[in-house]
C-alpha cells in the first residue's frame, strides 16, 4: 500500500491521520519502571506482547531484563520466534489438528516454549501430538476469580498435573492464572494450596505465573508467584490512568486525528472512527479522551468518523483541518488496527515500525 509513512525528522503535525504515535521517552520509562519493580520484588517479568505486537519493542523489554515473552495465540508466537525470541509462553488452550501441528513445529525451533491447559480434552490433544523426543512444557491455567478460563479448584489442578506428568510427550511446568482485579489474596491462597498438594504427590511446580497490568504493582502480594505477566503498561491507556496505575505523563500512545467537520456549535467530527479507535468502552461512557480539551466527549464511532460532543468542553475546540490527540480507552486493540506505528521524541518522528504480529488471532 502506498501509504505516506513519515520519514524520521518529520514533525507530528505534518503526518497523515488517523495515526497512532508512540512517545519514545515514555515508552522507555514505562519499560524501566515495571522491570525495576519486578526486580526489586524478586520476580521474573514476562511482558505480554499483544499490546504492541512489535519485535523491536519486545527487544527493548528483553534488554531491560524480561525473562521471555507472553503470547496469546500460536501464529503470534510464530512471528516472534521468526524474530529470534527463544522463551515464549502461550497462555491459551490450543485445540484442533491445524493448530497442534503448527505448535509442534514451533516447539521444534524454540528453545523454551510452554503452553497452558485447563481440561483433559486440551491435555489429550497435546499428548497425542508431542512425543518424548521433544516434549512440550504445559502449565495448568487456574481460575482464581476472573471467571474466564481455568480449573476451578487446587484439587482439579493437581489431577490435571498428574495427567500431564504421566504423558511421555509432555512436561508439567507449573501453574498460571489471570486473576480478577484486586484478587491478590485469592491468587496466593490458590497457588499456595496447589503447591502444597502437588508436593504431597511428589510433583514439582517450578513456575507459578500470575499476570495482568491492572494488578501489576500488587505482584508483591502474591509471594508464591515466581513471575508476573503484563502488557498494557508498555503504552498505558485511559483505563490505566483511571485505575491509578499511571498518570497522563506515562501515556506513551496517542492517536492523532484531524478535525474534518464542525457541523454545529456543539459537535465536531474526527477522522478516527472504529477502524482507528477501539470500540471497547471498558466502563467509560465515551470512546477516548482528547488532550487539551477537557469536557469534549467522543460519543459515537462509525467506521471512519468519530463524533465529538462539545457541549461540555471548557475551552474553544480545534478548528477544521487541525490535528488533535486522542487517548484510547484500550491501547491493545488499537495496535491490531494498524500496519505500522510511528514513534517520536518531542514531537519529531524517530522511526516507523511494522506491527509484526498484526492479525495473528489463531
Tab-separated table of C-alpha atoms in Angstrom:
chain	number	residue	atom	x	y	z
A	1	UNK	CA	0.000	0.000	0.000
A	2	UNK	CA	1.379	3.387	-0.966
A	3	UNK	CA	0.692	4.970	2.419
A	4	UNK	CA	2.530	8.200	3.292
A	5	UNK	CA	4.601	6.850	6.181
A	6	UNK	CA	6.664	9.725	7.601
A	7	UNK	CA	10.442	9.848	7.482
A	8	UNK	CA	12.486	10.363	10.671
A	9	UNK	CA	12.700	14.059	11.408
A	10	UNK	CA	9.123	14.785	10.328
A	11	UNK	CA	7.085	16.884	12.810
A	12	UNK	CA	3.962	15.088	14.020
A	13	UNK	CA	1.721	17.887	12.764
A	14	UNK	CA	2.817	17.038	9.220
A	15	UNK	CA	1.836	13.369	9.115
A	16	UNK	CA	-1.331	11.836	7.691
A	17	UNK	CA	-4.064	10.889	10.148
A	18	UNK	CA	-5.504	8.931	11.792
A	19	UNK	CA	-2.217	7.624	13.149
A	20	UNK	CA	-1.133	6.107	16.471
A	21	UNK	CA	2.087	7.675	17.696
A	22	UNK	CA	4.383	6.348	20.416
A	23	UNK	CA	6.467	8.607	22.660
A	24	UNK	CA	9.967	7.078	22.828
A	25	UNK	CA	10.855	8.510	26.239
A	26	UNK	CA	7.598	7.479	27.884
A	27	UNK	CA	7.862	4.012	26.341
A	28	UNK	CA	11.389	3.552	27.719
A	29	UNK	CA	10.379	4.886	31.142
A	30	UNK	CA	7.386	2.519	31.345
A	31	UNK	CA	9.582	-0.471	30.498
A	32	UNK	CA	12.213	0.568	33.035
A	33	UNK	CA	9.731	1.276	35.834
A	34	UNK	CA	7.978	-2.092	35.630
A	35	UNK	CA	11.160	-4.102	35.232
A	36	UNK	CA	12.701	-2.337	38.231
A	37	UNK	CA	9.627	-3.119	40.335
A	38	UNK	CA	9.710	-6.828	39.459
A	39	UNK	CA	13.459	-6.986	40.025
A	40	UNK	CA	13.002	-5.424	43.455
A	41	UNK	CA	10.326	-7.991	44.305
A	42	UNK	CA	12.498	-10.880	43.120
A	43	UNK	CA	10.025	-11.911	40.431
A	44	UNK	CA	10.695	-12.707	36.798
A	45	UNK	CA	8.824	-10.426	34.423
A	46	UNK	CA	7.269	-11.740	31.218
A	47	UNK	CA	5.694	-8.992	29.064
A	48	UNK	CA	2.547	-9.773	27.130
A	49	UNK	CA	3.294	-8.645	23.583
A	50	UNK	CA	-0.365	-8.405	22.491
A	51	UNK	CA	-0.227	-4.731	23.478
A	52	UNK	CA	2.394	-3.771	20.899
A	53	UNK	CA	2.932	-6.841	18.629
A	54	UNK	CA	6.260	-5.301	17.562
A	55	UNK	CA	9.547	-7.235	17.658
A	56	UNK	CA	11.611	-4.077	18.191
A	57	UNK	CA	9.626	-3.169	21.321
A	58	UNK	CA	9.896	-6.741	22.620
A	59	UNK	CA	13.666	-6.465	22.261
A	60	UNK	CA	13.609	-3.329	24.412
A	61	UNK	CA	11.721	-5.290	27.074
A	62	UNK	CA	14.158	-8.221	26.960
A	63	UNK	CA	17.161	-5.893	27.051
A	64	UNK	CA	15.683	-4.279	30.170
A	65	UNK	CA	15.617	-7.677	31.899
A	66	UNK	CA	12.412	-9.511	30.930
A	67	UNK	CA	12.810	-13.292	31.154
A	68	UNK	CA	10.845	-14.034	27.985
A	69	UNK	CA	7.622	-13.242	26.162
A	70	UNK	CA	3.944	-13.967	26.728
A	71	UNK	CA	1.938	-14.591	23.545
A	72	UNK	CA	-1.735	-15.426	23.238
A	73	UNK	CA	-2.004	-17.416	20.004
A	74	UNK	CA	0.178	-19.827	18.016
A	75	UNK	CA	0.509	-17.524	15.000
A	76	UNK	CA	1.510	-14.645	17.264
A	77	UNK	CA	4.223	-16.791	18.821
A	78	UNK	CA	5.438	-17.836	15.359
A	79	UNK	CA	6.071	-14.202	14.432
A	80	UNK	CA	8.234	-13.649	17.494
A	81	UNK	CA	10.049	-16.951	17.046
A	82	UNK	CA	10.855	-15.825	13.499
A	83	UNK	CA	12.279	-12.639	15.029
A	84	UNK	CA	14.670	-14.676	17.188
A	85	UNK	CA	12.919	-14.834	20.575
A	86	UNK	CA	13.529	-18.172	22.287
A	87	UNK	CA	11.494	-18.121	25.527
A	88	UNK	CA	7.755	-17.940	24.836
A	89	UNK	CA	4.710	-18.790	26.935
A	90	UNK	CA	1.399	-19.087	25.070
A	91	UNK	CA	-1.364	-18.535	27.611
A	92	UNK	CA	-4.195	-20.145	25.681
A	93	UNK	CA	-5.888	-23.533	25.311
A	94	UNK	CA	-4.681	-24.829	21.933
A	95	UNK	CA	-7.067	-27.225	20.221
A	96	UNK	CA	-7.535	-28.831	16.796
A	97	UNK	CA	-5.172	-30.594	14.375
A	98	UNK	CA	-4.168	-27.480	12.400
A	99	UNK	CA	-3.080	-25.501	15.444
A	100	UNK	CA	-1.464	-28.513	17.126
A	101	UNK	CA	0.621	-29.240	14.039
A	102	UNK	CA	1.810	-25.628	13.952
A	103	UNK	CA	2.531	-25.789	17.682
A	104	UNK	CA	4.645	-28.919	17.243
A	105	UNK	CA	6.685	-27.256	14.500
A	106	UNK	CA	7.121	-24.193	16.719
A	107	UNK	CA	8.284	-26.325	19.644
A	108	UNK	CA	10.969	-27.854	17.439
A	109	UNK	CA	12.646	-24.483	16.907
A	110	UNK	CA	12.058	-22.502	20.120
A	111	UNK	CA	14.441	-23.266	22.959
A	112	UNK	CA	11.852	-22.699	25.696
A	113	UNK	CA	8.210	-22.956	24.654
A	114	UNK	CA	5.304	-23.512	27.026
A	115	UNK	CA	1.523	-23.520	26.757
A	116	UNK	CA	-1.363	-23.770	29.201
A	117	UNK	CA	-4.287	-26.161	29.574
A	118	UNK	CA	-7.331	-26.341	31.827
A	119	UNK	CA	-9.047	-29.547	30.714
A	120	UNK	CA	-8.391	-33.191	29.959
A	121	UNK	CA	-9.527	-32.518	26.393
A	122	UNK	CA	-6.766	-29.968	25.847
A	123	UNK	CA	-4.167	-32.165	27.537
A	124	UNK	CA	-5.241	-35.172	25.457
A	125	UNK	CA	-4.763	-33.230	22.224
A	126	UNK	CA	-1.323	-32.069	23.303
A	127	UNK	CA	-0.356	-35.547	24.488
A	128	UNK	CA	-1.325	-37.150	21.166
A	129	UNK	CA	0.735	-34.575	19.259
A	130	UNK	CA	4.010	-34.465	21.145
A	131	UNK	CA	6.487	-37.221	21.947
A	132	UNK	CA	9.372	-37.846	24.309
A	133	UNK	CA	11.991	-36.800	21.751
A	134	UNK	CA	10.853	-33.176	22.013
A	135	UNK	CA	8.356	-32.829	24.883
A	136	UNK	CA	6.202	-29.740	25.340
A	137	UNK	CA	6.023	-27.881	28.635
A	138	UNK	CA	2.461	-27.372	29.884
A	139	UNK	CA	1.239	-25.128	32.698
A	140	UNK	CA	-2.222	-25.520	34.226
A	141	UNK	CA	-4.415	-22.456	33.936
A	142	UNK	CA	-6.238	-21.739	37.198
A	143	UNK	CA	-9.330	-19.604	37.684
A	144	UNK	CA	-8.565	-17.553	40.780
A	145	UNK	CA	-11.581	-15.278	40.459
A	146	UNK	CA	-11.571	-13.709	36.982
A	147	UNK	CA	-14.130	-16.296	35.809
A	148	UNK	CA	-12.675	-16.790	32.353
A	149	UNK	CA	-10.676	-19.973	31.687
A	150	UNK	CA	-9.042	-22.189	34.283
A	151	UNK	CA	-9.559	-25.148	36.595
A	152	UNK	CA	-11.815	-24.227	39.487
A	153	UNK	CA	-10.011	-25.778	42.452
A	154	UNK	CA	-6.477	-26.709	43.529
A	155	UNK	CA	-7.625	-30.341	43.590
A	156	UNK	CA	-8.565	-30.146	39.911
A	157	UNK	CA	-5.184	-28.576	39.187
A	158	UNK	CA	-3.400	-31.482	40.854
A	159	UNK	CA	-5.463	-34.083	38.978
A	160	UNK	CA	-4.598	-32.429	35.666
A	161	UNK	CA	-0.939	-32.095	36.657
A	162	UNK	CA	-0.803	-35.849	37.211
A	163	UNK	CA	-2.119	-36.471	33.691
A	164	UNK	CA	0.422	-34.076	32.201
A	165	UNK	CA	3.273	-35.627	34.175
A	166	UNK	CA	2.240	-39.107	33.018
A	167	UNK	CA	2.206	-38.182	29.308
A	168	UNK	CA	5.538	-39.065	27.622
A	169	UNK	CA	5.390	-36.085	25.256
A	170	UNK	CA	4.516	-33.516	27.886
A	171	UNK	CA	6.363	-31.909	30.763
A	172	UNK	CA	4.499	-30.363	33.698
A	173	UNK	CA	5.812	-26.820	34.064
A	174	UNK	CA	3.682	-25.284	36.790
A	175	UNK	CA	0.543	-23.183	37.167
A	176	UNK	CA	-0.699	-19.950	35.646
A	177	UNK	CA	-3.533	-17.535	36.333
A	178	UNK	CA	-5.066	-14.339	35.043
A	179	UNK	CA	-6.615	-13.006	38.248
A	180	UNK	CA	-9.536	-10.749	38.956
A	181	UNK	CA	-8.589	-7.133	39.597
A	182	UNK	CA	-7.708	-6.794	43.263
A	183	UNK	CA	-7.568	-10.557	43.607
A	184	UNK	CA	-4.052	-10.999	45.002
A	185	UNK	CA	-5.231	-12.700	48.190
A	186	UNK	CA	-7.259	-15.268	46.233
A	187	UNK	CA	-4.323	-15.918	43.895
A	188	UNK	CA	-1.957	-16.527	46.790
A	189	UNK	CA	-4.369	-18.893	48.518
A	190	UNK	CA	-4.982	-20.895	45.327
A	191	UNK	CA	-1.288	-21.104	44.450
A	192	UNK	CA	-0.114	-21.979	47.943
A	193	UNK	CA	-2.730	-24.707	48.316
A	194	UNK	CA	-1.957	-26.145	44.893
A	195	UNK	CA	1.779	-26.176	45.587
A	196	UNK	CA	1.215	-27.994	48.878
A	197	UNK	CA	-0.994	-30.626	47.250
A	198	UNK	CA	1.472	-31.122	44.398
A	199	UNK	CA	4.327	-31.504	46.877
A	200	UNK	CA	2.347	-34.212	48.638
A	201	UNK	CA	2.184	-36.053	45.322
A	202	UNK	CA	5.898	-35.622	44.700
A	203	UNK	CA	5.287	-33.260	41.765
A	204	UNK	CA	7.448	-30.156	41.440
A	205	UNK	CA	5.815	-26.867	40.465
A	206	UNK	CA	8.694	-24.711	39.185
A	207	UNK	CA	6.682	-21.889	37.583
A	208	UNK	CA	3.820	-20.006	39.233
A	209	UNK	CA	2.803	-17.335	36.791
A	210	UNK	CA	0.400	-14.528	37.671
A	211	UNK	CA	-0.488	-11.613	35.489
A	212	UNK	CA	-2.333	-8.525	34.433
A	213	UNK	CA	-1.488	-4.847	34.104
A	214	UNK	CA	-4.314	-3.772	36.449
A	215	UNK	CA	-2.675	-5.669	39.342
A	216	UNK	CA	0.891	-5.170	38.203
A	217	UNK	CA	2.086	-3.219	41.205
A	218	UNK	CA	0.431	-5.656	43.595
A	219	UNK	CA	2.627	-8.534	42.455
A	220	UNK	CA	4.422	-8.467	45.802
A	221	UNK	CA	1.149	-9.502	47.459
A	222	UNK	CA	1.463	-12.933	45.813
A	223	UNK	CA	4.678	-14.346	47.318
A	224	UNK	CA	4.076	-17.791	45.813
A	225	UNK	CA	4.222	-16.435	42.255
A	226	UNK	CA	7.588	-16.724	40.516
A	227	UNK	CA	6.738	-14.423	37.619
A	228	UNK	CA	4.316	-11.724	36.554
A	229	UNK	CA	2.896	-11.038	33.092
A	230	UNK	CA	1.584	-7.687	31.867
A	231	UNK	CA	1.100	-5.925	28.547
A	232	UNK	CA	-0.792	-2.636	28.683
A	233	UNK	CA	1.812	-0.977	30.925
A	234	UNK	CA	4.207	-0.553	27.976
A	235	UNK	CA	1.991	2.125	26.387
A	236	UNK	CA	-0.661	2.682	29.085
A	237	UNK	CA	-4.112	3.995	28.246
A	238	UNK	CA	-7.122	5.795	29.635
A	239	UNK	CA	-8.218	2.805	31.709
A	240	UNK	CA	-4.803	2.563	33.369
A	241	UNK	CA	-4.930	6.242	34.335
A	242	UNK	CA	-8.426	5.781	35.792
A	243	UNK	CA	-7.189	2.798	37.821
A	244	UNK	CA	-4.364	4.878	39.271
A	245	UNK	CA	-1.595	2.726	37.789
A	246	UNK	CA	-0.111	5.609	35.826
A	247	UNK	CA	-0.533	9.327	35.217
A	248	UNK	CA	-1.216	11.160	31.958
A	249	UNK	CA	2.531	11.761	31.780
A	250	UNK	CA	3.030	7.986	31.427
A	251	UNK	CA	0.813	7.668	28.337
A	252	UNK	CA	3.100	6.587	25.513
A	253	UNK	CA	0.390	6.095	22.856
A	254	UNK	CA	-1.890	8.714	21.380
A	255	UNK	CA	-3.931	8.583	18.200
A	256	UNK	CA	-3.518	11.664	16.074
A	257	UNK	CA	-6.754	12.668	14.348
A	258	UNK	CA	-7.851	15.548	12.149
A	259	UNK	CA	-10.976	17.624	12.669
A	260	UNK	CA	-12.836	17.054	9.384
A	261	UNK	CA	-16.102	18.800	10.206
A	262	UNK	CA	-17.787	21.156	12.708
A	263	UNK	CA	-21.378	20.962	11.503
A	264	UNK	CA	-22.860	22.521	14.643
A	265	UNK	CA	-21.564	24.614	17.566
A	266	UNK	CA	-21.782	21.638	19.893
A	267	UNK	CA	-20.445	18.972	17.513
A	268	UNK	CA	-17.190	18.151	15.742
A	269	UNK	CA	-16.171	15.133	13.698
A	270	UNK	CA	-12.730	13.483	13.614
A	271	UNK	CA	-11.274	11.094	11.031
A	272	UNK	CA	-10.637	8.314	13.599
A	273	UNK	CA	-13.667	6.022	13.532
A	274	UNK	CA	-13.995	2.433	14.696
A	275	UNK	CA	-11.220	1.413	12.273
A	276	UNK	CA	-8.754	3.577	14.199
A	277	UNK	CA	-10.115	3.728	17.752
A	278	UNK	CA	-11.277	0.722	19.691
A	279	UNK	CA	-14.991	0.430	20.360
A	280	UNK	CA	-14.125	-1.010	23.797
A	281	UNK	CA	-15.726	1.142	26.476
A	282	UNK	CA	-14.093	-0.589	29.487
A	283	UNK	CA	-16.635	1.102	31.726
A	284	UNK	CA	-16.323	4.548	30.150
A	285	UNK	CA	-19.297	6.270	28.556
A	286	UNK	CA	-17.264	7.524	25.578
A	287	UNK	CA	-14.519	6.357	23.233
A	288	UNK	CA	-11.385	8.179	24.336
A	289	UNK	CA	-10.323	11.485	25.811
A	290	UNK	CA	-8.977	14.495	23.919
A	291	UNK	CA	-5.738	16.046	25.158
A	292	UNK	CA	-6.159	19.735	25.945
A	293	UNK	CA	-9.937	19.757	25.505
A	294	UNK	CA	-11.413	18.804	28.846
A	295	UNK	CA	-15.117	18.081	28.636
A	296	UNK	CA	-15.108	17.211	24.932
A	297	UNK	CA	-16.516	13.685	24.551
A	298	UNK	CA	-16.226	11.207	21.691
A	299	UNK	CA	-19.809	9.980	21.889
A	300	UNK	CA	-20.100	7.756	18.815
A	301	UNK	CA	-17.999	5.932	16.254
A	302	UNK	CA	-18.820	4.835	12.753
A	303	UNK	CA	-16.203	3.216	10.548
A	304	UNK	CA	-14.399	6.411	9.527
A	305	UNK	CA	-15.936	9.085	11.759
A	306	UNK	CA	-15.712	9.942	15.440
A	307	UNK	CA	-18.409	12.332	16.626
A	308	UNK	CA	-17.347	14.686	19.414
A	309	UNK	CA	-19.875	16.317	21.750
A	310	UNK	CA	-18.554	19.819	22.542
A	311	UNK	CA	-21.376	20.909	24.826
A	312	UNK	CA	-19.261	20.423	27.929
A	313	UNK	CA	-15.900	21.487	26.503
A	314	UNK	CA	-14.250	24.068	28.751
A	315	UNK	CA	-12.163	25.711	26.002
A	316	UNK	CA	-12.636	26.534	22.304
A	317	UNK	CA	-12.219	23.344	20.260
A	318	UNK	CA	-9.762	22.868	17.398
A	319	UNK	CA	-10.760	24.192	14.000
A	320	UNK	CA	-11.414	22.186	10.836
A	321	UNK	CA	-8.130	20.840	9.495
A	322	UNK	CA	-6.316	20.910	12.832
A	323	UNK	CA	-4.835	17.753	14.422
A	324	UNK	CA	-5.842	16.624	17.910
A	325	UNK	CA	-4.522	13.863	20.193
A	326	UNK	CA	-6.813	11.105	21.427
A	327	UNK	CA	-6.064	8.910	24.445
A	328	UNK	CA	-7.635	5.495	23.683
A	329	UNK	CA	-9.630	3.580	26.250
A	330	UNK	CA	-7.734	0.369	25.413
A	331	UNK	CA	-4.415	0.597	23.627
A	332	UNK	CA	-4.025	-3.141	22.892
A	333	UNK	CA	-6.932	-3.189	20.462
A	334	UNK	CA	-5.696	-0.088	18.634
A	335	UNK	CA	-2.438	-1.879	17.853
A	336	UNK	CA	-4.203	-4.571	15.841
A	337	UNK	CA	-5.909	-1.950	13.664
A	338	UNK	CA	-2.710	-0.570	12.091
A	339	UNK	CA	0.087	-1.971	9.920
A	340	UNK	CA	2.712	0.333	11.411
A	341	UNK	CA	3.348	2.535	14.424
A	342	UNK	CA	5.033	5.926	14.304
A	343	UNK	CA	7.492	6.633	17.117
A	344	UNK	CA	8.578	10.127	18.108
A	345	UNK	CA	10.590	12.156	20.569
A	346	UNK	CA	9.395	15.638	21.493
A	347	UNK	CA	7.008	15.639	18.545
A	348	UNK	CA	9.602	14.665	15.927
A	349	UNK	CA	9.383	11.262	14.217
A	350	UNK	CA	12.235	8.918	15.190
A	351	UNK	CA	11.202	5.689	13.449
A	352	UNK	CA	8.323	3.750	11.933
A	353	UNK	CA	7.938	0.096	12.995
A	354	UNK	CA	5.861	-2.658	11.404
A	355	UNK	CA	3.198	-4.153	13.680
A	356	UNK	CA	4.771	-7.538	13.036
A	357	UNK	CA	2.074	-9.719	14.574
A	358	UNK	CA	-0.969	-7.791	13.412
A	359	UNK	CA	-3.886	-10.110	12.650
A	360	UNK	CA	-2.354	-13.161	14.349
A	361	UNK	CA	-5.530	-14.308	16.050
A	362	UNK	CA	-5.347	-18.119	15.893
